[in-house]
Coordinates of C-alpha atoms in Angstrom, one line a residue:
M1 CA -19.3 10.3 -6.1
G2 CA -17.4 9.1 -9.1
A3 CA -13.7 9.7 -9.7
I4 CA -12.6 13.0 -11.0
P5 CA -11.7 12.7 -14.7
M6 CA -8.1 13.7 -15.3
Q7 CA -6.5 14.4 -18.7
R8 CA -2.7 14.5 -18.8
E9 CA -1.0 16.1 -21.8
T10 CA 2.8 15.8 -22.2
T11 CA 4.6 18.0 -24.7
F12 CA 8.2 18.7 -25.4
R13 CA 9.7 22.2 -26.2
A14 CA 12.4 22.3 -28.8
S15 CA 15.5 24.3 -27.7
A16 CA 17.2 26.6 -30.2
Q17 CA 20.4 26.7 -28.2
P18 CA 22.6 23.7 -27.4
V19 CA 22.6 22.8 -23.7
A20 CA 24.8 20.7 -21.6
R21 CA 22.2 17.9 -21.2
P22 CA 20.2 16.6 -24.1
G23 CA 16.5 16.8 -24.2
P24 CA 13.8 19.5 -23.6
P25 CA 11.7 19.9 -20.5
A26 CA 8.4 18.1 -20.0
V27 CA 5.0 19.8 -19.5
V28 CA 1.8 18.2 -18.1
R29 CA -1.5 19.8 -17.5
T30 CA -5.0 18.8 -16.2
S31 CA -8.4 20.3 -15.6
L32 CA -10.2 19.7 -12.3
P33 CA -13.8 20.6 -11.2
G34 CA -14.0 23.2 -8.5
N35 CA -15.2 21.0 -5.7
P36 CA -13.6 19.8 -2.4
L37 CA -12.1 16.7 -4.2
A38 CA -9.9 18.9 -6.4
A39 CA -7.0 19.4 -4.0
A40 CA -6.6 15.6 -3.4
A41 CA -6.8 15.0 -7.2
A42 CA -4.2 17.7 -7.8
R43 CA -1.8 16.1 -5.3
R44 CA -2.2 12.7 -7.1
F45 CA -1.7 14.4 -10.5
V46 CA 1.6 16.0 -9.5
R47 CA 2.9 12.8 -7.9
A48 CA 2.0 10.8 -11.0
A49 CA 3.6 13.4 -13.3
L50 CA 6.9 13.3 -11.5
A51 CA 6.8 9.5 -11.3
D52 CA 6.1 9.3 -15.0
W53 CA 9.0 11.6 -15.9
T54 CA 11.3 9.5 -13.7
E55 CA 10.1 6.2 -15.1
L56 CA 10.4 7.4 -18.7
G57 CA 13.9 8.7 -18.2
V58 CA 13.1 12.2 -19.3
P59 CA 16.5 14.1 -19.0
V60 CA 15.2 16.7 -16.5
A61 CA 14.1 13.9 -14.2
A62 CA 17.6 13.8 -12.8
G63 CA 16.6 16.9 -10.8
I64 CA 13.6 15.3 -9.2
T65 CA 14.4 14.7 -5.5
D66 CA 12.1 13.5 -2.7
R67 CA 12.2 17.0 -1.2
L68 CA 11.2 18.6 -4.5
A69 CA 8.4 16.1 -5.0
D70 CA 7.1 16.8 -1.4
D71 CA 7.3 20.6 -1.8
S72 CA 5.5 20.5 -5.1
V73 CA 2.7 18.4 -3.8
L74 CA 2.2 20.6 -0.8
L75 CA 2.3 23.8 -2.9
V76 CA -0.3 22.6 -5.5
S77 CA -2.6 21.3 -2.7
E78 CA -2.7 24.7 -1.0
L79 CA -3.1 26.7 -4.3
V80 CA -5.9 24.5 -5.6
T81 CA -7.6 24.7 -2.2
N82 CA -7.4 28.5 -2.3
A83 CA -8.8 28.6 -5.9
V84 CA -11.7 26.3 -5.0
V85 CA -12.6 28.3 -1.9
H86 CA -12.4 31.7 -3.6
A87 CA -13.3 31.2 -7.2
G88 CA -15.4 28.0 -7.1
T89 CA -14.7 27.5 -10.8
A90 CA -12.9 24.7 -12.7
V91 CA -9.2 24.7 -11.9
E92 CA -6.4 24.1 -14.4
V93 CA -3.1 22.8 -13.1
L94 CA 0.2 22.9 -15.1
C95 CA 3.5 21.4 -14.1
R96 CA 6.7 21.8 -16.1
F97 CA 10.5 21.9 -15.8
D98 CA 12.5 24.9 -16.8
E99 CA 16.2 24.4 -17.6
G100 CA 18.7 26.7 -15.9
T101 CA 19.9 29.7 -18.0
P102 CA 23.5 30.8 -18.2
G103 CA 23.0 33.2 -15.3
E104 CA 20.8 30.7 -13.5
S105 CA 22.3 27.3 -13.5
V106 CA 19.8 25.5 -11.4
D107 CA 16.8 23.8 -13.1
A108 CA 13.4 24.5 -11.6
L109 CA 9.9 23.0 -11.4
V110 CA 7.2 25.5 -12.3
I111 CA 3.6 24.9 -11.1
E112 CA 0.7 27.0 -12.3
V113 CA -2.8 26.9 -10.9
S114 CA -5.5 28.8 -12.9
D115 CA -9.1 29.6 -12.1
H116 CA -11.8 31.5 -14.0
H117 CA -12.8 34.2 -11.5
P118 CA -10.1 36.8 -11.8
A119 CA -12.2 39.4 -9.9
R120 CA -11.5 37.5 -6.6
A121 CA -7.8 37.8 -5.9
V122 CA -6.1 35.5 -3.4
R123 CA -4.8 37.2 -0.2
S124 CA -1.2 37.0 1.1
E125 CA -1.9 39.0 4.3
P126 CA -4.3 38.1 7.1
R127 CA -7.6 39.8 6.9
A128 CA -10.9 39.4 8.6
A129 CA -13.1 36.8 6.9
Q130 CA -16.1 38.3 5.1
P131 CA -19.7 37.1 6.0
G132 CA -20.5 33.9 4.2
T133 CA -16.8 33.2 3.6
P134 CA -15.6 31.3 6.7
E135 CA -12.4 29.9 5.1
Y136 CA -9.8 31.4 2.8
G137 CA -6.4 30.1 1.9
R138 CA -3.1 31.1 3.1
G139 CA -1.5 29.7 0.0
L140 CA 0.8 32.6 -0.8
Q141 CA 2.6 32.3 2.5
L142 CA 3.3 28.8 1.6
V143 CA 4.3 29.8 -1.9
A144 CA 6.7 32.4 -0.7
T145 CA 8.3 30.0 1.7
L146 CA 8.9 27.1 -0.6
S147 CA 9.6 28.8 -3.9
E148 CA 12.5 31.0 -5.2
S149 CA 10.0 33.2 -7.2
W150 CA 6.3 33.4 -7.7
G151 CA 3.7 35.6 -9.2
I152 CA 0.1 36.1 -10.3
T153 CA -0.9 36.6 -13.9
Y154 CA -4.2 38.0 -15.0
R155 CA -5.7 37.2 -18.4
S156 CA -9.1 37.7 -19.9
G157 CA -11.3 35.5 -17.8
T158 CA -8.4 33.7 -16.0
K159 CA -6.2 34.3 -13.0
T160 CA -3.0 32.2 -12.7
V161 CA -0.8 31.8 -9.6
W162 CA 2.6 30.4 -10.5
A163 CA 5.6 29.4 -8.5
R164 CA 9.2 28.3 -9.4
L165 CA 10.8 25.6 -7.1
P166 CA 14.5 25.1 -7.6
A167 CA 15.4 21.5 -8.4
E168 CA 18.2 21.4 -5.9
G169 CA 15.6 22.0 -3.1
L170 CA 15.7 24.2 0.0
P171 CA 17.8 23.5 3.1
A172 CA 16.7 20.3 4.7
V173 CA 14.8 20.2 8.0
P174 CA 16.8 18.3 10.6
E175 CA 15.5 14.8 10.8
M176 CA 14.3 13.3 14.1
E177 CA 14.9 9.8 15.4
T178 CA 11.3 8.5 15.2
Y179 CA 9.4 5.4 14.1
A180 CA 10.2 3.8 10.7
G181 CA 8.3 5.7 8.0
E182 CA 8.1 9.0 9.9
Q183 CA 10.7 10.7 7.7
A184 CA 8.1 10.8 5.0
L185 CA 5.6 12.1 7.6
Q186 CA 8.0 15.0 8.5
R187 CA 8.2 16.0 4.8
G188 CA 4.5 15.7 4.3
L189 CA 3.7 18.1 7.2
R190 CA 5.9 21.0 6.0
A191 CA 2.8 23.0 5.0
A192 CA 1.3 22.6 8.4
E193 CA 4.6 23.7 10.0
I194 CA 4.8 26.8 7.8
L195 CA 1.2 27.8 8.4
A196 CA 1.0 26.9 12.1
P197 CA 0.9 29.8 14.6
L198 CA 4.2 30.7 16.2
P199 CA 4.8 30.3 19.9
N200 CA 3.0 32.8 22.1
R201 CA 0.7 33.8 19.2
A202 CA -2.5 32.3 20.6
T203 CA -4.5 35.1 19.1
H204 CA -3.8 33.8 15.6
D205 CA -4.9 30.3 16.4
T206 CA -8.5 30.8 15.2
D207 CA -7.3 32.6 12.1
W208 CA -4.9 29.7 11.2
I209 CA -7.5 27.0 11.9
N210 CA -10.1 28.6 9.7
R211 CA -7.7 28.9 6.8
G212 CA -5.7 25.7 7.3
A213 CA -8.3 23.2 8.5
L214 CA -9.2 21.9 5.0
T215 CA -5.7 21.2 4.0
F216 CA -4.7 19.8 7.4
L217 CA -7.6 17.3 7.5
A218 CA -7.1 16.3 3.9
E219 CA -3.4 15.6 4.4
A220 CA -4.1 13.9 7.7
S221 CA -6.7 11.6 6.0
D222 CA -4.2 10.7 3.3
L223 CA -1.5 9.8 5.8
L224 CA -3.6 7.9 8.2
S225 CA -5.7 5.9 5.7
G226 CA -2.7 4.2 4.2
Q227 CA -1.5 2.6 7.5
F228 CA -2.1 -1.0 8.5
D229 CA -0.5 -0.9 12.0
E230 CA -2.5 0.7 14.8
N231 CA 0.7 1.6 16.7
L232 CA 1.9 3.6 13.6
V233 CA -1.5 5.3 13.4
A234 CA -1.1 6.4 17.0
A235 CA 2.5 7.7 16.2
L236 CA 1.3 9.6 13.2
A237 CA -1.5 11.2 15.2
G238 CA 1.0 12.6 17.7
Q239 CA 3.2 13.9 14.9
L240 CA 0.3 15.5 13.2
L241 CA -1.0 17.4 16.2
V242 CA 2.3 18.4 17.8
P243 CA 3.3 21.3 17.6
R244 CA 0.6 22.4 15.2
L245 CA -2.3 22.3 17.6
A246 CA -0.8 21.1 20.9
D247 CA 2.4 21.0 22.9
W248 CA 1.9 17.4 23.7
C249 CA -0.3 14.4 22.8
A250 CA -0.9 10.9 24.1
V251 CA -2.9 8.0 22.6
W252 CA -4.3 5.1 24.6
L253 CA -5.5 2.0 22.7
D254 CA -8.0 -0.4 24.1
D255 CA -7.5 -4.2 23.9
E256 CA -9.6 -5.7 21.1
A257 CA -10.4 -8.8 23.1
E258 CA -13.8 -8.7 24.8
G259 CA -13.4 -8.2 28.5
P260 CA -15.8 -8.4 31.5
G261 CA -16.5 -4.7 31.4
R262 CA -14.9 -1.3 31.9
T263 CA -13.2 -0.1 35.0
P264 CA -14.9 2.6 37.2
D265 CA -12.8 5.2 35.5
G266 CA -14.1 4.3 32.0
R267 CA -11.1 2.3 30.8
A268 CA -11.4 -1.0 29.0
P269 CA -9.4 -4.0 30.3
G270 CA -6.0 -4.1 28.6
T271 CA -5.9 -0.4 27.8
R272 CA -2.3 0.6 27.1
L273 CA -0.5 3.9 26.5
A274 CA 0.5 3.4 22.9
R275 CA 2.1 6.8 22.1
V276 CA 3.3 10.0 23.8
W277 CA 4.7 12.9 21.9
H278 CA 6.0 16.3 23.1
T279 CA 7.6 19.3 21.4
S280 CA 10.6 18.6 23.6
E281 CA 11.8 15.0 23.1
Q282 CA 13.6 15.2 26.5
R283 CA 10.2 15.4 28.3
I284 CA 8.5 12.5 26.6
E285 CA 9.6 9.7 29.0
E286 CA 8.8 11.8 32.1
L287 CA 5.4 12.6 30.7
R288 CA 4.8 9.0 29.8
R289 CA 5.5 7.8 33.3
L290 CA 3.0 10.3 34.8
L291 CA 0.3 9.6 32.2
E292 CA 0.6 5.8 32.8
K293 CA -0.1 6.4 36.5
E294 CA -3.0 8.7 35.9
P295 CA -4.8 7.9 32.6
P296 CA -7.8 10.0 31.6
R297 CA -11.2 9.1 33.2
L298 CA -14.0 9.3 30.8
T299 CA -17.5 8.1 31.6
E300 CA -19.6 5.9 29.2
A301 CA -21.8 9.0 28.6
A302 CA -18.9 10.8 27.0
G303 CA -19.2 10.8 23.2
S304 CA -16.5 11.7 20.7
G305 CA -16.4 15.4 21.8
A306 CA -13.8 17.1 24.0
V307 CA -13.7 16.4 27.7
A308 CA -11.5 18.6 29.9
V309 CA -8.9 16.5 32.0
P310 CA -6.3 17.6 34.6
W311 CA -3.1 19.2 33.5
P312 CA 0.0 17.0 34.2
G313 CA 2.0 19.8 35.7
E314 CA 4.5 17.7 37.6
A315 CA 5.9 16.2 34.4
L316 CA 6.1 19.4 32.5
G317 CA 7.2 21.9 35.2
G318 CA 8.7 25.3 34.7
A319 CA 6.9 27.6 32.3
E320 CA 4.6 24.7 31.4
S321 CA 3.3 24.1 34.9
A322 CA -0.2 25.2 33.9
G323 CA -2.2 24.8 30.7
A324 CA -5.3 23.2 29.2
A325 CA -5.7 19.5 28.4
L326 CA -8.5 17.8 26.5
A327 CA -9.4 14.1 26.0
Y328 CA -11.4 12.6 23.1
R329 CA -12.8 9.1 22.9
L330 CA -11.8 7.3 19.7
L331 CA -15.0 5.8 18.5
A332 CA -15.7 3.8 15.3
G333 CA -18.6 1.5 14.5
G334 CA -20.1 2.2 18.0
R335 CA -17.1 0.8 19.7
Q336 CA -14.4 2.6 21.8
L337 CA -11.0 1.9 20.4
G338 CA -9.0 4.2 22.6
T339 CA -8.5 7.8 23.9
L340 CA -6.7 10.8 22.5
V341 CA -5.4 13.5 24.9
I342 CA -3.8 16.8 23.9
G343 CA -2.4 19.6 26.0
R344 CA -1.2 23.1 25.5
A345 CA 0.7 25.3 28.0
G346 CA -0.3 28.8 28.9
L347 CA -4.0 28.4 28.0
V348 CA -7.0 28.4 30.3
R349 CA -9.0 26.7 27.7
F350 CA -8.6 25.6 24.1
P351 CA -10.4 27.8 21.4
D352 CA -13.6 26.3 20.2
E353 CA -12.3 26.2 16.7
A354 CA -9.3 24.1 17.8
T355 CA -11.6 21.8 19.9
G356 CA -13.8 21.2 16.8
L357 CA -10.9 20.6 14.5
V358 CA -9.3 18.0 16.8
E359 CA -12.6 16.3 17.2
D360 CA -12.8 15.9 13.4
F361 CA -9.2 14.7 13.4
S362 CA -9.9 12.2 16.2
R363 CA -12.7 10.6 14.1
R364 CA -10.2 10.1 11.3
V365 CA -7.7 8.5 13.8
A366 CA -10.4 6.2 15.1
L367 CA -11.4 5.1 11.6
A368 CA -7.7 4.5 10.7
I369 CA -7.3 2.4 13.9
S370 CA -10.4 0.4 13.1
A371 CA -9.2 -0.2 9.5
A372 CA -5.8 -1.3 10.7
R373 CA -7.3 -3.8 13.2
R374 CA -9.5 -5.3 10.5
Y375 CA -6.5 -5.6 8.2
Q376 CA -4.4 -7.3 11.0
R377 CA -7.3 -9.7 11.8
Q378 CA -7.5 -10.7 8.1
A379 CA -3.7 -10.9 7.8
T380 CA -3.6 -13.3 10.8
I381 CA -6.3 -15.5 9.4
S382 CA -4.6 -15.5 6.0
Q383 CA -1.2 -16.4 7.5
V384 CA -2.8 -19.3 9.4
L385 CA -4.5 -20.5 6.3
Q386 CA -1.3 -20.1 4.2
R387 CA 0.7 -22.2 6.7
G388 CA -1.8 -25.0 6.3
L389 CA -1.9 -24.9 2.5
L390 CA 1.8 -25.2 1.8
P391 CA 4.3 -27.8 2.9
S392 CA 6.4 -26.9 5.9
A393 CA 9.5 -28.1 4.1
V394 CA 10.3 -29.4 0.6
A395 CA 11.4 -33.1 0.7
E396 CA 15.0 -33.9 -0.3
I397 CA 15.1 -36.2 -3.3
P398 CA 18.3 -38.3 -3.9
G399 CA 20.1 -37.1 -7.0
V400 CA 17.7 -34.2 -7.5
E401 CA 18.2 -30.5 -6.6
T402 CA 15.0 -28.4 -6.0
G403 CA 14.3 -24.7 -6.4
V404 CA 10.9 -23.1 -5.4
V405 CA 9.4 -19.7 -5.8
Y406 CA 6.0 -18.9 -4.3
E407 CA 4.6 -15.3 -4.3
P408 CA 0.9 -14.9 -3.6
R409 CA -0.6 -11.7 -5.2
E410 CA -1.8 -10.6 -1.7
Q411 CA 1.3 -10.7 0.5
G412 CA 0.6 -12.8 3.5
G413 CA -2.8 -13.9 2.2
P414 CA -3.9 -17.2 0.9
G415 CA -3.3 -17.5 -2.8
G416 CA -4.9 -19.7 -5.4
D417 CA -1.6 -21.4 -6.3
F418 CA 0.0 -24.3 -4.3
Y419 CA 3.0 -26.7 -4.6
D420 CA 4.1 -29.8 -2.8
V421 CA 7.1 -32.2 -2.9
F422 CA 6.8 -35.3 -0.7
P423 CA 8.0 -38.9 -0.4
A424 CA 5.5 -41.5 -1.5
G425 CA 7.3 -44.7 -0.3
Q426 CA 8.9 -47.5 -2.1
G427 CA 11.7 -45.3 -3.5
R428 CA 9.2 -42.8 -5.1
W429 CA 8.9 -39.1 -4.6
C430 CA 6.0 -37.0 -5.9
F431 CA 5.6 -33.3 -6.8
A432 CA 2.6 -31.1 -7.6
L433 CA 2.0 -27.6 -8.8
G434 CA -1.6 -26.4 -8.9
D435 CA -3.8 -23.4 -9.4
V436 CA -7.4 -23.2 -8.2
Q437 CA -10.0 -21.0 -9.9
G438 CA -10.8 -18.1 -7.7
K439 CA -8.9 -16.6 -4.7
G440 CA -9.2 -16.2 -1.0
P441 CA -10.9 -18.6 1.5
E442 CA -13.0 -20.4 -1.2
A443 CA -9.8 -21.3 -3.1
A444 CA -8.1 -22.3 0.2
V445 CA -10.9 -24.8 0.9
V446 CA -10.2 -26.6 -2.4
I447 CA -6.4 -26.5 -1.8
G448 CA -7.0 -27.8 1.7
L449 CA -8.8 -30.8 0.2
A450 CA -6.6 -31.4 -2.8
R451 CA -3.2 -31.6 -1.1
P452 CA -4.1 -34.3 1.4
W453 CA -5.9 -36.3 -1.3
L454 CA -2.8 -36.2 -3.5
R455 CA -0.6 -37.4 -0.7
L456 CA -3.0 -40.2 0.3
L457 CA -3.5 -41.4 -3.2
A458 CA 0.2 -41.4 -4.0
R459 CA 1.1 -43.3 -0.8
E460 CA -1.6 -45.8 -1.5
G461 CA 0.4 -46.7 -4.6
Y462 CA -1.8 -45.2 -7.3
Q463 CA 0.0 -44.3 -10.6
V464 CA 0.2 -40.7 -11.8
A465 CA -2.7 -40.9 -14.2
E466 CA -4.8 -42.8 -11.7
V467 CA -4.2 -40.1 -9.1
L468 CA -5.6 -37.5 -11.5
D469 CA -8.6 -39.7 -12.3
R470 CA -9.6 -40.1 -8.7
L471 CA -8.8 -36.5 -7.7
N472 CA -11.1 -35.3 -10.5
Q473 CA -14.0 -37.3 -9.2
L474 CA -13.3 -36.2 -5.6
L475 CA -13.3 -32.5 -6.7
L476 CA -16.6 -33.0 -8.4
D477 CA -18.2 -34.6 -5.4
D478 CA -16.7 -32.9 -2.3
A479 CA -14.8 -29.7 -3.2
T480 CA -17.8 -28.0 -4.8
E481 CA -19.9 -28.6 -1.7
A482 CA -17.1 -27.4 0.6
A483 CA -16.5 -24.3 -1.6
D484 CA -20.2 -23.5 -1.7
A485 CA -20.3 -23.7 2.1
A486 CA -17.4 -21.3 2.3
A487 CA -19.1 -19.0 -0.1
A488 CA -22.2 -19.0 2.0
V489 CA -20.3 -18.1 5.1
L490 CA -18.6 -15.3 3.3
A491 CA -21.9 -14.0 1.9
V492 CA -23.5 -13.9 5.4
A493 CA -20.4 -12.2 6.8
G494 CA -20.7 -9.6 4.0
G495 CA -24.3 -8.9 4.8
Q496 CA -26.0 -11.0 2.1
E497 CA -28.8 -13.4 2.9
E498 CA -27.3 -16.1 0.7
P499 CA -24.8 -16.4 -2.1
T500 CA -26.1 -14.7 -5.2
D501 CA -24.5 -17.0 -7.8
G502 CA -25.8 -20.3 -6.6
P503 CA -23.5 -23.4 -6.6
T504 CA -20.2 -22.9 -8.3
S505 CA -17.7 -25.5 -9.1
R506 CA -14.1 -24.9 -8.2
F507 CA -11.8 -25.9 -11.1
L508 CA -8.2 -27.0 -10.5
S509 CA -5.3 -26.9 -13.0
L510 CA -2.6 -29.3 -11.8
L511 CA 0.8 -30.5 -12.9
Y512 CA 1.5 -33.8 -11.0
G513 CA 4.5 -36.1 -11.3
E514 CA 6.5 -38.9 -9.8
L515 CA 10.3 -39.3 -9.5
V516 CA 12.1 -42.5 -9.1
P517 CA 15.9 -42.1 -8.8
H518 CA 18.1 -44.8 -10.4
E519 CA 21.7 -45.2 -11.2
G520 CA 22.6 -42.6 -13.9
G521 CA 19.5 -40.4 -13.6
V522 CA 15.9 -40.1 -12.4
R523 CA 12.8 -41.6 -14.0
C524 CA 10.1 -38.9 -14.2
T525 CA 6.4 -39.5 -15.0
V526 CA 4.1 -36.5 -15.3
A527 CA 0.5 -35.6 -16.2
C528 CA -0.8 -32.1 -16.9
A529 CA -4.4 -31.2 -16.3
G530 CA -5.2 -27.8 -17.8
H531 CA -1.9 -26.4 -16.5
P532 CA 1.0 -24.7 -18.3
L533 CA 3.2 -27.5 -19.7
P534 CA 6.5 -28.3 -18.0
L535 CA 9.7 -27.5 -19.9
L536 CA 12.8 -29.6 -19.9
L537 CA 16.2 -27.9 -20.4
G538 CA 18.7 -30.6 -21.5
A539 CA 22.4 -30.6 -20.8
D540 CA 22.9 -29.7 -24.5
G541 CA 20.9 -26.4 -24.0
Q542 CA 17.8 -27.5 -25.9
V543 CA 14.3 -26.8 -24.4
R544 CA 11.2 -28.9 -25.0
A545 CA 7.8 -29.5 -23.5
V546 CA 7.5 -32.9 -21.9
A547 CA 3.7 -33.4 -21.4
A548 CA 0.5 -33.1 -23.3
P549 CA -2.4 -30.7 -22.4
Q550 CA -5.5 -32.3 -20.8
M551 CA -8.8 -31.2 -19.3
L552 CA -8.9 -29.2 -16.0
L553 CA -9.8 -31.2 -12.9
G554 CA -13.3 -30.8 -11.6
V555 CA -15.0 -30.0 -14.9
V556 CA -16.0 -33.3 -16.6
D557 CA -17.2 -36.4 -14.8
D558 CA -15.4 -39.7 -15.6
E559 CA -12.5 -38.0 -17.4
T560 CA -9.6 -40.3 -18.1
Y561 CA -6.1 -38.9 -17.8
A562 CA -2.8 -40.0 -19.3
S563 CA 0.8 -39.6 -18.3
V564 CA 4.2 -39.6 -20.0
S565 CA 7.6 -40.8 -18.8
F566 CA 11.1 -39.7 -19.5
D567 CA 14.6 -39.7 -17.9
L568 CA 16.1 -36.7 -16.2
L569 CA 19.8 -37.1 -16.9
P570 CA 22.5 -35.4 -14.9
G571 CA 22.4 -31.7 -15.8
D572 CA 18.8 -31.8 -17.0
T573 CA 16.4 -29.2 -15.6
L574 CA 12.6 -29.5 -15.4
L575 CA 10.7 -26.2 -15.0
C576 CA 7.1 -26.2 -13.8
V577 CA 5.2 -22.9 -13.5
T578 CA 1.7 -21.6 -12.9
D579 CA -0.1 -19.2 -15.3
G580 CA 1.0 -16.3 -13.1
V581 CA 4.3 -16.7 -15.0
T582 CA 3.2 -17.5 -18.5
E583 CA 0.4 -14.9 -18.5
R584 CA 2.4 -12.1 -16.9
R585 CA 1.2 -9.1 -19.0
S586 CA 3.0 -6.0 -20.3
G587 CA 0.5 -4.0 -22.4
R588 CA -0.8 -6.4 -25.0
H589 CA 2.0 -8.9 -24.6
L590 CA 2.3 -11.9 -22.4
F591 CA 5.5 -13.3 -21.0
D592 CA 5.1 -16.6 -22.8
D593 CA 4.3 -15.0 -26.2
E594 CA 6.5 -16.5 -28.9
D595 CA 7.8 -19.1 -26.5
G596 CA 9.1 -16.5 -24.1
L597 CA 9.3 -18.9 -21.2
A598 CA 11.3 -21.4 -23.2
H599 CA 13.8 -18.7 -24.3
A600 CA 14.1 -17.5 -20.7
L601 CA 14.8 -21.1 -19.6
A602 CA 17.4 -21.6 -22.4
G603 CA 19.3 -18.6 -20.9
C604 CA 19.6 -20.5 -17.6
A605 CA 21.9 -23.2 -18.9
G606 CA 24.7 -23.9 -16.4
L607 CA 22.8 -22.6 -13.4
D608 CA 21.7 -24.7 -10.4
A609 CA 18.1 -25.2 -9.5
S610 CA 17.8 -22.4 -7.0
L611 CA 19.4 -19.9 -9.4
V612 CA 17.2 -21.0 -12.3
A613 CA 14.1 -20.4 -10.1
E614 CA 15.4 -16.9 -9.0
R615 CA 16.3 -15.9 -12.5
I616 CA 12.9 -16.8 -14.0
R617 CA 11.3 -15.0 -11.1
R618 CA 13.3 -11.9 -11.8
L619 CA 12.6 -12.0 -15.5
V620 CA 8.9 -12.2 -14.8
H621 CA 8.9 -9.2 -12.5
E622 CA 11.1 -7.2 -15.0
F623 CA 8.7 -8.0 -17.9
S624 CA 6.4 -5.2 -16.7
Q625 CA 6.6 -2.1 -14.6
R626 CA 3.3 -2.9 -12.9
P627 CA 3.2 -5.3 -10.0
P628 CA 2.0 -8.9 -10.7
D629 CA -1.8 -9.2 -10.9
D630 CA -1.8 -13.0 -10.2
D631 CA -0.2 -15.5 -7.9
L632 CA 3.3 -16.6 -9.0
A633 CA 4.6 -20.1 -8.3
L634 CA 7.4 -22.1 -10.0
L635 CA 9.1 -25.4 -9.2
V636 CA 12.6 -26.4 -10.6
L637 CA 13.8 -30.0 -10.5
Q638 CA 17.4 -30.6 -11.6
A639 CA 19.1 -34.0 -11.8
R640 CA 22.6 -34.0 -10.4

C-alpha cells in the first residue's frame, strides 16, 4: 500500500492587540483517508509540525516541551483511531497554538480532529459494544485526562472533537531508573497507563482490550521497530506489558549460534534470561533468581500461541502467591528466537481477549528481535570490513602536522571513501584520498585492492604519475572482476539468480601525493584523477588550487597521468577532501558553489591541522539541516 498523501498548510493569524512576545501562532492541517493507517500518519504529522515550528523559530515554539509533544501525539492518535472506527470517513487534523489571554497567561496547543459522519457520536462512558462493532475508542477519557478543556462541535456534515493542552504541561510522572532510552518509553506509554484497567477491576479487562488494542499494538510496533539491540527490545517488551496486561513479565533469548539441538525441556543451547520486569521493582531480582532456576518448558509442538506455565509463587508471596502465567514462543522466519512469559496475580486464567492480544504483541516482539539481530550481524561485518579498509594509524611525517576526518554515511558501515598516509622509504611519505563509485561490499572490494597496490607501487619507487598509470590498468583488469564477483554473491544472497545489470566497472577518483621533507619546508608532488582539487592555504592567507583535473581511474585504458610539484613552506596548509564535502547540498545550493570551500579554508588561517579539519567538518554539517547523504572524508597536511 502506498504512502498516505499528506498536505500541510501553515498560516499566521495577525493580532490586533500587542502582546508580550512578537509573532502570531502557527496553524497546520492535513487530511487523511479513513483507514487503519490514519492514526500512524496523524502521529507523524503532529511530530513533524512541532519539529518544523521549533526549527523555524516560530515564537510560540518556546512553549513546545517533550511532555507537550508526547501528550499531543498520544491524543491525536486516540482521536483519529476513534474517528476511523466510528465514522469510517476521511479525517481532518488541525493543530495550532493559542496565545494566553490576560486572564489565562499560559499558551496552549489546540488539536482538532474532524470526520464527516456527525450522526455517530463518540462515547465517553463504557457501553456494550453493538453487533458488528467490536471496537470503539475510549478517546474522550484520554482527552479529559491530558487536556485542560475539550469539546465537540457539530457542523453541517462534520463533527469535530477538539482539545486544549497547556504549553506548560501537566505534572510529570516520576521517572524510573531503567535502561537508557526508556524515559521516552515511559512518556510514550501514557495513553496505555490512562486507559489500562485499575487494580482489582478484572471485569473491565475485556472492555479495555477491545477498545485499546488498536492503539496499543500501533504504538508498540512504532517503539519496537526502531530498536537495533535485542536486549533493548526485551526491555521494551516488559515495559509495554507491565502493568497494562500483566503484573510481571520475563523474556528469554536463544543464542543465535547453531547448537547440537534443544534440551528435553525445549530450550535452545545458550538460552539466557534477558529481562525480568515487575510492577514492584523490589521483587525483580527475587523473581529473576527463581525464573533462572525454573525456565518455562515448551515442546517443539508449541506454536506461537499461549501455553500455561506454573506460577512462581515463592518469589511473589503474600497476596500474589497465586495467579495465572502464560508463555509464548517468539518465532520469526520459522526459527525460535526466545520465549515471552507473563503473569497476573489473582486470576485462575487470563481472559481470551488478553491471551490473543499478547500473542499478537509477541509476534511483533519476535520480528523486532529478528530485525535487531540482522542489523547487528551486518554491523559486525561492516566493522570488520571498515577496519581492513582504513589505516590503523596515520604515519607521522617529519615537519608535517596531519588532521583527518572520516565519516561514512552509514555509521559503522563500509563507506566508499578511504584515506591513507604511509612511509614509502628513502625519505618519502605518501598520502591518498579516494572515493569509489558505489557503496557497501562492492566498493569495499575495490578499496581493498587499491590501498595495497598504492603502498606496493610507492615502495617499489614508482613516481606519483606512474603510480596512477599502473593503478588505472590494475583497476581495469582486476577490480572489475572482483567487484562483479561480489555483486554476484550479493545478488544470490538477495534471492536473485544472477546480477541483473551484468559486468559493471568500479570507477575510482583519487588524490595521490608524495612528501619529501627538506630543510626549510616539504616538497610535495600530487596528481588528481577525477577528484576534487586540493587547496593550498598559504601563510599569507591566500588560497589556490595546486593540481589539474584528470580522468577517473578505471575508465580509459592506457591513460597517461601527470603530476605537479610545489613546496609546502612553514605555515602552509594543504586541504584534500572528497565530494561528500564539496557536494554537500542545501536546497539547490552546494557547499562549494562560488568557491565555498576556498572561502571556508581562508577562514582557517592561524589554526593547526586538526583544528582546520574539525572546522571544515563543522561548516559542512552546518551547511544543511539534513544529515549528510554521502560519505565525508578530508585530510589536512600542514608544514611546521
